[in-house]
Coordinates of C-alpha atoms and ligand atoms in Angstrom, one line a residue:
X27 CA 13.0 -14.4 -32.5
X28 CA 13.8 -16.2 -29.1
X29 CA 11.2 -15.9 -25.8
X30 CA 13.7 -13.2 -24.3
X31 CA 13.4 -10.7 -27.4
X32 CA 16.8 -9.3 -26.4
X33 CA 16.7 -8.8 -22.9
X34 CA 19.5 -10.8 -20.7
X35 CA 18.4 -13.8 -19.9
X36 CA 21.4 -16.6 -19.4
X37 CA 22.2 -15.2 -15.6
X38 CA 19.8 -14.4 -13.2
X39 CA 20.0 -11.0 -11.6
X40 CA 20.8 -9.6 -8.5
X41 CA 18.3 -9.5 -4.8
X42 CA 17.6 -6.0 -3.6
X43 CA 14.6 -4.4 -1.7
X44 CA 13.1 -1.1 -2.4
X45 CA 11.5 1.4 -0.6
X46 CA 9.3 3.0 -3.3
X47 CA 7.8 -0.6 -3.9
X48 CA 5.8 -0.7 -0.5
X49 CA 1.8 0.5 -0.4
X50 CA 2.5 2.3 2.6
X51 CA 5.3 4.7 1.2
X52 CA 3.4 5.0 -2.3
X53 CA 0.3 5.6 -0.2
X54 CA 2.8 8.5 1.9
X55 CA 3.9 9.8 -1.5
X56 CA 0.4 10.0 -2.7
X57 CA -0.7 12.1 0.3
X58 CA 2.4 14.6 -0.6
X59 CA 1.3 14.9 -3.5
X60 CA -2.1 16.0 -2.1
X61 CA -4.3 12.7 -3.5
X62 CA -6.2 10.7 -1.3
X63 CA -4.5 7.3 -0.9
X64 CA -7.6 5.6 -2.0
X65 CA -6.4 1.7 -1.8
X66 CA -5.3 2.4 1.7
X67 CA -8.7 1.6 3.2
X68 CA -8.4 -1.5 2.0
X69 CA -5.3 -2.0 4.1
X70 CA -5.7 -5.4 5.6
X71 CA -7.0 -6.9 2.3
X72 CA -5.0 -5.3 -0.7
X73 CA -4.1 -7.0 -4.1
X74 CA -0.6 -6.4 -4.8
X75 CA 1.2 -6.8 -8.3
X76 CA 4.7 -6.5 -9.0
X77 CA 5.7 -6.4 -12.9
X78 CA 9.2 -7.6 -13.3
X79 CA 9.4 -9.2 -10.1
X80 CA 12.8 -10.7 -10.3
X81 CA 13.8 -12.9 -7.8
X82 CA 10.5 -12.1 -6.0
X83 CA 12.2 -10.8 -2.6
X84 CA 10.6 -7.1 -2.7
X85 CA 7.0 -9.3 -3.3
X86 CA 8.1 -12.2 -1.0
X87 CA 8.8 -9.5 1.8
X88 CA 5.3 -7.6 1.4
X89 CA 3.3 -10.9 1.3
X90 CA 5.2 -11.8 5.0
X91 CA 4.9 -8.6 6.2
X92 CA 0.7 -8.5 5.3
X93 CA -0.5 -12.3 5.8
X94 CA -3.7 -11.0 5.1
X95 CA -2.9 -9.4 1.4
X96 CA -3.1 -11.1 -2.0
X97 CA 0.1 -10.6 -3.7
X98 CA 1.2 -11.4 -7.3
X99 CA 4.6 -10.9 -8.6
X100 CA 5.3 -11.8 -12.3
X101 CA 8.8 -12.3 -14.3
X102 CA 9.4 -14.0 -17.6
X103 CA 12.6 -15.7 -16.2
X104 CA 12.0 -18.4 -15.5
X105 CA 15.0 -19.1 -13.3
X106 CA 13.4 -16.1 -10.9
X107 CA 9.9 -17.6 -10.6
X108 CA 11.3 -20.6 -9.7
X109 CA 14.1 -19.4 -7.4
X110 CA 11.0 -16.9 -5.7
X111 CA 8.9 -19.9 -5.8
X112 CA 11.3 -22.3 -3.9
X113 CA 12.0 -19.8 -1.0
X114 CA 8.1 -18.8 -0.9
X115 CA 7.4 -22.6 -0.2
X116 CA 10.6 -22.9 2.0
X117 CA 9.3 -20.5 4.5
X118 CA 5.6 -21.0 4.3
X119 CA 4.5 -17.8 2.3
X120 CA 1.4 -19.1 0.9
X121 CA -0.3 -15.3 0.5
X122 CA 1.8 -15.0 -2.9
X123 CA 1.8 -16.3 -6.1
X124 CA 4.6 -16.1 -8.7
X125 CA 3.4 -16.2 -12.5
X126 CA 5.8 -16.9 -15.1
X127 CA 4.6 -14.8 -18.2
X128 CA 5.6 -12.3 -20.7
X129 CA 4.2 -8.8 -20.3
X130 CA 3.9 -8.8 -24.1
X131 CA 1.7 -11.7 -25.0
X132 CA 0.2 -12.4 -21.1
X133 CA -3.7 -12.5 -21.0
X134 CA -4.8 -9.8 -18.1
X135 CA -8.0 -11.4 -17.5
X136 CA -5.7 -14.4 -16.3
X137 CA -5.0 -11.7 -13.4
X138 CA -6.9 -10.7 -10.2
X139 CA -8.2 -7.2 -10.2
X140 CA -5.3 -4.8 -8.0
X141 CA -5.0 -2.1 -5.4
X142 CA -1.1 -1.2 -5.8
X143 CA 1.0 -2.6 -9.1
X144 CA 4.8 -2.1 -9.1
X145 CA 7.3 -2.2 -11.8
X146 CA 10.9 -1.2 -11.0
X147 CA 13.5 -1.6 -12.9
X148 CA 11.1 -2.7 -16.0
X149 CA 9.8 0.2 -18.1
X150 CA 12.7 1.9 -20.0
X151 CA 15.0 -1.7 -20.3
X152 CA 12.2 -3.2 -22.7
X153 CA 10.7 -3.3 -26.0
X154 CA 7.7 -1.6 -27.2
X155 CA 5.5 -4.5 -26.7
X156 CA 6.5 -5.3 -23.6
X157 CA 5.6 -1.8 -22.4
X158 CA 2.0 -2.1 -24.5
X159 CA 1.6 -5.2 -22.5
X160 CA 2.2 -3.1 -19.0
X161 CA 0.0 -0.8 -19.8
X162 CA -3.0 -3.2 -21.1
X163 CA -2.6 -5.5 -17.6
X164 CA -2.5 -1.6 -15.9
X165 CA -6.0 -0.8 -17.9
X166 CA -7.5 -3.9 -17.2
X167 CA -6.5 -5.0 -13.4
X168 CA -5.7 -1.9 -11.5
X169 CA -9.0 -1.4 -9.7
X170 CA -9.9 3.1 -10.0
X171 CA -8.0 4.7 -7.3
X172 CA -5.6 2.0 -7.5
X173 CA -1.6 3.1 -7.4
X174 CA 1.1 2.5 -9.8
X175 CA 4.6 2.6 -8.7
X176 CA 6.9 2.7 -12.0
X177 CA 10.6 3.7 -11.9
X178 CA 12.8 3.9 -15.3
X179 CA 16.0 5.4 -16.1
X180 CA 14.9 9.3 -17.1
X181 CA 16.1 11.8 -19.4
X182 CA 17.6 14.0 -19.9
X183 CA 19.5 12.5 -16.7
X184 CA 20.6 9.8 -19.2
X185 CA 21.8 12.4 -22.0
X186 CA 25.5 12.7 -21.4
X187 CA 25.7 9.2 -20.5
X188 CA 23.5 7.0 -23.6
X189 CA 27.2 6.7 -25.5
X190 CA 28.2 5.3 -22.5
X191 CA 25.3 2.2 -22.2
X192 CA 26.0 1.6 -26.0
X193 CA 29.7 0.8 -25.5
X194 CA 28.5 -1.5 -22.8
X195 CA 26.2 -3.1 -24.9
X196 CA 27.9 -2.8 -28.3
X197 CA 31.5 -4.7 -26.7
X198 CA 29.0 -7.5 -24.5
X199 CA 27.2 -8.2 -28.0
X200 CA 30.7 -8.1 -30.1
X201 CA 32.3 -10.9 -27.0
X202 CA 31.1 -14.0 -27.3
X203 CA 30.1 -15.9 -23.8
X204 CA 27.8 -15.9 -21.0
X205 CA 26.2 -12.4 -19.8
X206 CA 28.8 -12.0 -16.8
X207 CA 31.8 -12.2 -18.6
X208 CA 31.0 -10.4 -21.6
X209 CA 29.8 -7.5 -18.8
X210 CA 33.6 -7.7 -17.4
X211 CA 35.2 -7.1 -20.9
X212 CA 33.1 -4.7 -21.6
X213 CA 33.9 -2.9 -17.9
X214 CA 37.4 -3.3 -18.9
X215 CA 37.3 -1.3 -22.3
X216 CA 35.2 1.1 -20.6
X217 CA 38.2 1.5 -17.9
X218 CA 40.7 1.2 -21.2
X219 CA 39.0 3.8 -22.9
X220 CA 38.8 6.2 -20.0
X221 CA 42.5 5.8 -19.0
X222 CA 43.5 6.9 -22.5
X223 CA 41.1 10.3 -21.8
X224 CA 38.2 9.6 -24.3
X225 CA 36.4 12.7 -25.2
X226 CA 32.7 11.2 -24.3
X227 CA 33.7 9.4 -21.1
X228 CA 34.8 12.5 -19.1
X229 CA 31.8 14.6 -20.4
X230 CA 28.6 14.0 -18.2
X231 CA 28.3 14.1 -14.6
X232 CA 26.4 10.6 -14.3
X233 CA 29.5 9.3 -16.2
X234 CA 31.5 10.2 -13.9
X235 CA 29.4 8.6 -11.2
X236 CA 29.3 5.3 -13.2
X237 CA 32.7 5.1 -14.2
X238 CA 33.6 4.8 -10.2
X239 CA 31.2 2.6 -9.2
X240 CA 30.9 0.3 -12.3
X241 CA 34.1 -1.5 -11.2
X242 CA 32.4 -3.0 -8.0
X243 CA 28.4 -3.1 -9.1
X244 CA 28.1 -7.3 -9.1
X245 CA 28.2 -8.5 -13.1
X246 CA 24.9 -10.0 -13.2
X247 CA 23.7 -6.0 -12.5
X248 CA 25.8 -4.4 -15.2
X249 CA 24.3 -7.1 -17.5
X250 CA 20.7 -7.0 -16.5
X251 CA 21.0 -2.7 -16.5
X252 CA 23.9 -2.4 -19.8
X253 CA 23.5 -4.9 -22.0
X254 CA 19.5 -5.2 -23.0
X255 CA 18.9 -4.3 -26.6
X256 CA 15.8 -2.0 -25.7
X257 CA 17.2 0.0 -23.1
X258 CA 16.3 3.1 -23.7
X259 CA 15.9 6.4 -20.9
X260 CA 12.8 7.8 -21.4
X261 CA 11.1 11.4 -21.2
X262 CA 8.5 11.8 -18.3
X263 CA 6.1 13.4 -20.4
X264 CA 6.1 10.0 -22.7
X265 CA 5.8 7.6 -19.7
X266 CA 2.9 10.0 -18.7
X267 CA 1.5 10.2 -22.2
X268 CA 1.7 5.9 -22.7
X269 CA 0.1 5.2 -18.9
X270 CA -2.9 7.8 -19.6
X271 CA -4.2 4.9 -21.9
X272 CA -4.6 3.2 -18.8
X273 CA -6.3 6.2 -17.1
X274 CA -3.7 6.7 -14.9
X275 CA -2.3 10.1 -13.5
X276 CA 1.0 11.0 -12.6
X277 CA 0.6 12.1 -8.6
X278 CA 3.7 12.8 -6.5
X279 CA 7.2 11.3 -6.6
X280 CA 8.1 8.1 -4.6
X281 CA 11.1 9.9 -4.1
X282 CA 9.8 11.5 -0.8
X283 CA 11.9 14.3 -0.8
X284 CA 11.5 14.9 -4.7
X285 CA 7.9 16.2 -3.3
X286 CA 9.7 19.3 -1.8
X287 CA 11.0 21.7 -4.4
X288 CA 12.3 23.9 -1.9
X289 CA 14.6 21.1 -1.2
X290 CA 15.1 19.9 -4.4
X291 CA 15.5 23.5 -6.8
X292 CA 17.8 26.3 -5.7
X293 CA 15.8 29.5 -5.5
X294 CA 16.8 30.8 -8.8
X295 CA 15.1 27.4 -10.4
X296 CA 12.4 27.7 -8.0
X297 CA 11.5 31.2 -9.1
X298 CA 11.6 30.0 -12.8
X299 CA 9.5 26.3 -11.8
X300 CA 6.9 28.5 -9.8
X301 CA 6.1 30.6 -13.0
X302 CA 5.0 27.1 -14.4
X303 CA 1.7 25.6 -14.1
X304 CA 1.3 22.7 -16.2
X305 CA 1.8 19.8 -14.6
X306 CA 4.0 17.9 -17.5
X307 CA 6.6 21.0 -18.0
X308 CA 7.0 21.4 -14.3
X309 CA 8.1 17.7 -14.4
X310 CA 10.4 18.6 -17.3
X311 CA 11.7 21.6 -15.4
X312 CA 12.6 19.6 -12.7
X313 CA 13.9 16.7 -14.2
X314 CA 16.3 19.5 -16.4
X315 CA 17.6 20.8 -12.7
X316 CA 18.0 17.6 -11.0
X317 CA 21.1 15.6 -11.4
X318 CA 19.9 12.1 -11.3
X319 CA 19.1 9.3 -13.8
X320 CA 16.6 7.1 -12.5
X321 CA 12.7 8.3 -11.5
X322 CA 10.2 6.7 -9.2
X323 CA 6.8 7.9 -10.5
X324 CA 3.4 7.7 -8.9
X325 CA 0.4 7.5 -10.6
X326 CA -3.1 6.8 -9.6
X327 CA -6.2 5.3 -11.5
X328 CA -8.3 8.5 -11.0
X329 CA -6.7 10.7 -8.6
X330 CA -9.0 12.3 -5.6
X331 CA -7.2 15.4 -5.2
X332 CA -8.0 16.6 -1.8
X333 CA -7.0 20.0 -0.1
X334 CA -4.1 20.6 2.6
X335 CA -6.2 20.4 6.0
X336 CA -7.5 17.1 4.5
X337 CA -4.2 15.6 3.6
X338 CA -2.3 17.2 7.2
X339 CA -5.1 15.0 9.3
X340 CA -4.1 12.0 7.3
X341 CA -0.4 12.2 7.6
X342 CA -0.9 13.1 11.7
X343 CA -2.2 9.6 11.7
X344 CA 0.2 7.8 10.6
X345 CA 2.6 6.0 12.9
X346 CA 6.6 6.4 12.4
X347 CA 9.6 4.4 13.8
X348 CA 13.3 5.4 13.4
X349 CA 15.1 2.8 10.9
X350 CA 18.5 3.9 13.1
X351 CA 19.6 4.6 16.6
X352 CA 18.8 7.8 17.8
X353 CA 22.2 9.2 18.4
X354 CA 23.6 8.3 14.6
X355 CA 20.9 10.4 13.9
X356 CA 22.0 13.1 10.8
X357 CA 21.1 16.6 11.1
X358 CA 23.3 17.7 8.3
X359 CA 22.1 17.1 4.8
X360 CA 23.4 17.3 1.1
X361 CA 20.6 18.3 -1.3
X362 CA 20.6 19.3 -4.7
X363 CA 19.6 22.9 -3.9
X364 CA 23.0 22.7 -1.5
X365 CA 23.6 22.2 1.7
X366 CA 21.0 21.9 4.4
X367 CA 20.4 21.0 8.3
X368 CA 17.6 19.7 10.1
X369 CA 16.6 21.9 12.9
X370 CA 17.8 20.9 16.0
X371 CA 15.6 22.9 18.1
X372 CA 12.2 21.0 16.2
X373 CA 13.6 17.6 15.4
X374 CA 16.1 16.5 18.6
X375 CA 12.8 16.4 20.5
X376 CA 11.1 14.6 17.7
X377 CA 14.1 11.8 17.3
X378 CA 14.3 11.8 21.5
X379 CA 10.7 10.5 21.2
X380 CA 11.0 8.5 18.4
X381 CA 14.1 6.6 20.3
X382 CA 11.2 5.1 22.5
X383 CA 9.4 3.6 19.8
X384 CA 6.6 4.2 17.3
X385 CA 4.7 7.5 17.4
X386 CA 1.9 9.0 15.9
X387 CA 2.9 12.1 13.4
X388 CA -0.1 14.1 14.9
X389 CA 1.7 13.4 18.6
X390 CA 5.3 14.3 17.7
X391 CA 3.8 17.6 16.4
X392 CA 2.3 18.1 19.7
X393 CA 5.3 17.5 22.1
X394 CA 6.2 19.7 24.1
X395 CA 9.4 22.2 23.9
X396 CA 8.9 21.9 20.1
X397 CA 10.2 25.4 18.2
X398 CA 7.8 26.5 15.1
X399 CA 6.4 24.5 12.4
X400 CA 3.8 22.2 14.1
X401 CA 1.3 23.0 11.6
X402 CA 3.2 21.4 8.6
X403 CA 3.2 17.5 9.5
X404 CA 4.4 17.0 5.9
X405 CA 7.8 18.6 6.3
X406 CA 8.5 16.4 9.4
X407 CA 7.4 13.3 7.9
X408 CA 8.6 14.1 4.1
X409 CA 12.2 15.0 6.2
X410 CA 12.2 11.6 8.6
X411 CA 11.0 9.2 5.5
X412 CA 12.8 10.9 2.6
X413 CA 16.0 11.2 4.4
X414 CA 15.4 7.4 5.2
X415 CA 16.2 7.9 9.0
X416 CA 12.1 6.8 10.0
X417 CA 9.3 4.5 8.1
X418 CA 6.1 4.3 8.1
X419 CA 4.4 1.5 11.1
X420 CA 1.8 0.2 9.1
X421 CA 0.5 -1.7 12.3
X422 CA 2.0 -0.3 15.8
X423 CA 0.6 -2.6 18.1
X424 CA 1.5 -5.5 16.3
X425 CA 4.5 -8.2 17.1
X426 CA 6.4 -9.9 15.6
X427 CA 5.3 -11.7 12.5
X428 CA 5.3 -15.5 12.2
X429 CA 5.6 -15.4 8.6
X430 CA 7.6 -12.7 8.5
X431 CA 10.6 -14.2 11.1
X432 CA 10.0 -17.8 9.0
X433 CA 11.0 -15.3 5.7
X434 CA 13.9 -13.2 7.1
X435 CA 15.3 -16.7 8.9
X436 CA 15.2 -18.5 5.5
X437 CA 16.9 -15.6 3.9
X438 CA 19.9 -15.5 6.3
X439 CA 20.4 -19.0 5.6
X440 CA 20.7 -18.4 1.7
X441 CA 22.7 -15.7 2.8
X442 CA 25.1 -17.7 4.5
X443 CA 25.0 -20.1 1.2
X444 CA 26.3 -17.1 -0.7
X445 CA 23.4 -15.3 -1.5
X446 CA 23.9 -11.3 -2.2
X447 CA 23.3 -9.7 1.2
X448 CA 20.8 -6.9 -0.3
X449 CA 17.3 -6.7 0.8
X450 CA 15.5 -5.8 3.9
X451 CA 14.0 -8.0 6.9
X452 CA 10.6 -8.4 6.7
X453 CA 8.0 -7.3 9.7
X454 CA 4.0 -7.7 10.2
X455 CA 4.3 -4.4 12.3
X456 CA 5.9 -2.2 9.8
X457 CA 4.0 -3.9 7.2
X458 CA 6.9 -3.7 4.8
X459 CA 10.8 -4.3 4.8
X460 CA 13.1 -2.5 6.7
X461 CA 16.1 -2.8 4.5
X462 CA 19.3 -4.4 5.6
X463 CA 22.6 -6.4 4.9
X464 CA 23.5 -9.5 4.9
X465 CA 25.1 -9.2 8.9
X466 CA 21.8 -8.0 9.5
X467 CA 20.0 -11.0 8.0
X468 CA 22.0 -13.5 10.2
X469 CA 22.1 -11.2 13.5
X470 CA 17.9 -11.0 13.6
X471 CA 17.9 -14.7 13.0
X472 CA 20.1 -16.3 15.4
X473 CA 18.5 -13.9 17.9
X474 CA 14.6 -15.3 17.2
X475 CA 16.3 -19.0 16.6
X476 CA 18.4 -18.4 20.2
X477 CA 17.4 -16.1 22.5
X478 CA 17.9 -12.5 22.1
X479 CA 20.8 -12.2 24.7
X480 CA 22.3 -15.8 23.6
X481 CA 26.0 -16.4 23.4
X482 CA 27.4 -15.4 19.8
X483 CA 29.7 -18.3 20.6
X484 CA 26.6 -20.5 19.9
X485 CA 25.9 -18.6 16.6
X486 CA 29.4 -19.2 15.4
X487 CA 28.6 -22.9 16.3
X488 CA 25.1 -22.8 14.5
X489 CA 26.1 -21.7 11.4
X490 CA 29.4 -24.2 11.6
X491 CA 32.4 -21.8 12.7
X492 CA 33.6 -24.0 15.2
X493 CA 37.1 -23.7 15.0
X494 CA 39.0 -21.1 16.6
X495 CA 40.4 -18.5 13.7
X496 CA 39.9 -15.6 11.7
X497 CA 36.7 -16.1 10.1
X498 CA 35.0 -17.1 13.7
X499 CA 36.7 -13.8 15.0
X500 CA 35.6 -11.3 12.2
X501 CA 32.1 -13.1 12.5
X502 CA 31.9 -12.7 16.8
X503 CA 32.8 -9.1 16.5
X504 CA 30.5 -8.2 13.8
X505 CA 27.7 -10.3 15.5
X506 CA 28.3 -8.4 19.1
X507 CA 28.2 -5.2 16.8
X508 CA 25.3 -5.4 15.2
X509 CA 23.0 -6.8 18.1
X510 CA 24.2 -3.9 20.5
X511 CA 23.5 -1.7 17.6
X512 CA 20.1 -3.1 15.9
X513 CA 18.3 -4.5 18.7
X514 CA 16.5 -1.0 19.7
X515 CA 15.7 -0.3 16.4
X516 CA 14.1 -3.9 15.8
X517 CA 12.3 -3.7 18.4
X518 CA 10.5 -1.2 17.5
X519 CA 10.1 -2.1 14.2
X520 CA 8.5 -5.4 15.1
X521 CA 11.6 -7.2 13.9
X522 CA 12.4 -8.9 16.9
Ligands
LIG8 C1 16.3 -5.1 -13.9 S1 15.3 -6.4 -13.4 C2 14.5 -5.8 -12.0 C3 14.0 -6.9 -11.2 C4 13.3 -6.5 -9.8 N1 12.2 -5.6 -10.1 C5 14.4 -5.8 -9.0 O1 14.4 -4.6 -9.0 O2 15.2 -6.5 -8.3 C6 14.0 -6.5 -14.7 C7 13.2 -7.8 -14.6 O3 12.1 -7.7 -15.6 C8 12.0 -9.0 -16.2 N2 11.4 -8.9 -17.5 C9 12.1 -8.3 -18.6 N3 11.3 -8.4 -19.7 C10 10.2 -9.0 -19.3 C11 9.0 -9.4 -20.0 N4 8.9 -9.2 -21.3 N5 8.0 -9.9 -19.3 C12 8.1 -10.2 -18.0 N6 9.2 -9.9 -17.3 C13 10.2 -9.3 -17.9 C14 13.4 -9.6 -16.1 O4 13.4 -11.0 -16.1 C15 13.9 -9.0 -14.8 O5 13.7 -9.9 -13.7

């Protein structure tokens, strides 16, 4: 058997940044789910561990954003530790360490003891070992009260769309070549198939979904998600089942708005899930009304459950910051129980306020003019965060990061090498990543490398568009663009 035991391994896979990931949004998540956030008190010296690291900017961007935290990140590719190794070097991140092992066969006494331990994208695309291996390095380094952040792709979500994944991985194993190209064929018998009306590729919902944006997901994805030979969706009751062997509790969703069933359940399912009081089949029943594929699970190394009053003075103290300009601001929303709308009456007030910069939960619930519902601090945060529109300020009188602006700068420049534009710019004061694109990436640096009010002429010149032409034209525009549009927002967020 060869060192990858059937997981792609000949191209590396694609950058991205995830929410879930961060302590302070599991921590958020736990406090929904009514379980004291334990590792938070240990804010300024955490351990963090991400399983499956890739290549390492999720872990890069926590270690810049928390100088003071230990963080590990560990991948058995070793084209990703050394690519997450390189850019950690490159812009002095020396808080992190990037291990090259295999879950399977890696030693966890070799590991620091943990606070928060991530693994997305990991658990349902590898073998039985490897997941053994998770869960022995779980039992043996997450420290009690410690926080597990594990997404996999869920069933029955998956169910109509398995046949789908096999053809995938059936036509890239039948092709002979490297992991990209053998993902396009198998994207174009896919699209063959389809055009000619196969039965079990117009079936499920999520095929549907995949079939339209399969065409434009970057190869290296498709291989890394289609083409493993253990992929396999998995029940939540089993994930639950295999990570109680490391003592560990399922506690809320990452998935902030997953905590509100009322959101989530149309009244007729909610009348059916309320009659339900085991924790594992009201996880089924839920995951049987909600039409998505991929879970982000919470679980905690000996939960404290703690009553409401407790958990509402907890959430007033946390501090939030808008993660978009107050007037693109969106009322309206689409959720799976239908159609729904912030009120305007509670939360213009709440976004006016929030345009000026961080607040304190427990203060936007006191402002003034506010309509009903200033006793439930976790609807107006579990609405702001879950709908993405605000993020948690880890530290609101911080600046600006030094490591931090050394990370986000070094990124821009890979960025303008080529680099996908996914990920998020890191910042001491939110003490996580505010995610962003690639214009973002090289707006935030030329302003900290230039002045914040310099000439975009002199960043076309910087980064080499000299000549008059297209290119410099597109870039000027989208550079004017996104400053006029971002710079509130970053400053804020302590990203500029
Ligand atoms: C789909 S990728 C997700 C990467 C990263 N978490 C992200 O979301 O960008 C899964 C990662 O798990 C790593 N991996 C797979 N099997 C592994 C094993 N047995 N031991 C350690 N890492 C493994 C792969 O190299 C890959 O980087």
């Amino acid at each position: 058997m060869t060192w990858n035991n059937g997981y792609v391994t000949d191209i590396i896979y694609t950058t991205g940044y995830y929410d879930q990931q961060a302590p302070s949004h599991i921590a958020l998540s736990c406090l929904l789910g009514n379980v004291a956030p334990g590792f938070a008190r240990r804010s300024e010296q955490l351990t963090y561990l991400e399983l499956g690291c890739g290549r390492g900017r999720g872990a890069l961007c926590l270690a810049a954003s928390n100088p003071e935290w230990r963080v590990v990140a560990i991948d058995f590719m070793p084209a990703h530790i050394e690519e997450a190794r390189e850019l950690a070097a490159e812009a002095g991140i020396d808080n992190i360490e990037f291990i090259e092992a295999d879950f399977a066969t890696l030693d966890p006494r070799n590991l620091p003891e943990v606070d928060v331990a991530s693994a997305h994208g990991v658990w349902s695309w590898v073998s039985d070992d490897v997941r053994a291996g998770i869960v022995r390095i779980l039992g043996s380094r997450l420290r009690p009260g410690g926080a597990l952040h594990l997404s996999y792709n869920s069933l029955p979500g998956w169910q109509g769309a398995i046949g789908l994944q096999r053809l995938i991985h059936t036509a890239a194993r039948r092709i002979s070549g490297r992991s990209d190209r053998k993902a396009e064929a198998a994207l174009k018998l896919v699209q063959a198939l389809s055009g000619a009306d196969a039965f079990h590729l117009r079936q499920s919902d999520l095929v549907q979904i995949l079939k339209r944006d399969l065409p434009d997901m970057p190869r290296e994805y498709v291989a890394h998600e289609y083409m493993n030979d253990d992929w396999r969706p998995c029940f939540q009751a089993d994930v639950a089942a295999a990570l109680a062997e490391a003592k560990l509790e399922y506690v809320a969703s990452g998935e902030i708005l997953e905590n509100f069933p009322q959101l989530m359940l149309t009244g007729e399912q909610r009348a059916v899930w309320d009659g339900i009081d085991d924790p594992i089949l009201r996880e089924l029943a839920k995951d049987f009304c909600l039409p998505r594929g991929l879970r982000h699970d919470i679980y905690v190394r000996g939960p404290r459950r703690i009553g409401d009053a407790a958990r509402n003075a907890a959430l007033a103290d946390l501090y939030l910051t808008l993660t978009r300009p107050p007037g693109e601001f969106v009322y309206e929303l689409n959720l799976p129980a239908g159609h729904g709308a912030l009120e305007r009456g509670f939360y213009e007030p709440v976004v006016a306020a929030l345009g000026q910069g961080p607040r304190r939960i427990g203060d936007l619930m006191s402002l003034p003019g506010l309509g009903g519902k200033r006793d439930n601090p976790a609807e107006l945060v579990g609405m702001l965060v879950g709908t993405s529109q605000a993020i948690v300020v880890a530290r609101q009188d911080a600046d600006t990061g030094e490591a931090a602006t050394r990370l986000n700068d070094h990124i821009a420049m890979r960025v303008l090498r080529g680099d996908p534009p996914h990920g998020a710019l890191a910042s001491l004061r939110l003490g996580s990543g505010l995610r962003c694109s690639g214009d973002h990436y090289v707006t935030a640096s030329m302003m900290h490398r230039l002045g914040a009010d310099s000439s975009v002429d002199r960043w076309a010149e910087t980064i080499g568009l000299k000549a008059e032409g297209e290119g410099r034209e597109k870039f000027l525009k989208m550079a004017e663009e996104t400053r006029l549009r971002q710079s509130p927002v970053w400053k804020h967020a302590g990203i500029i």
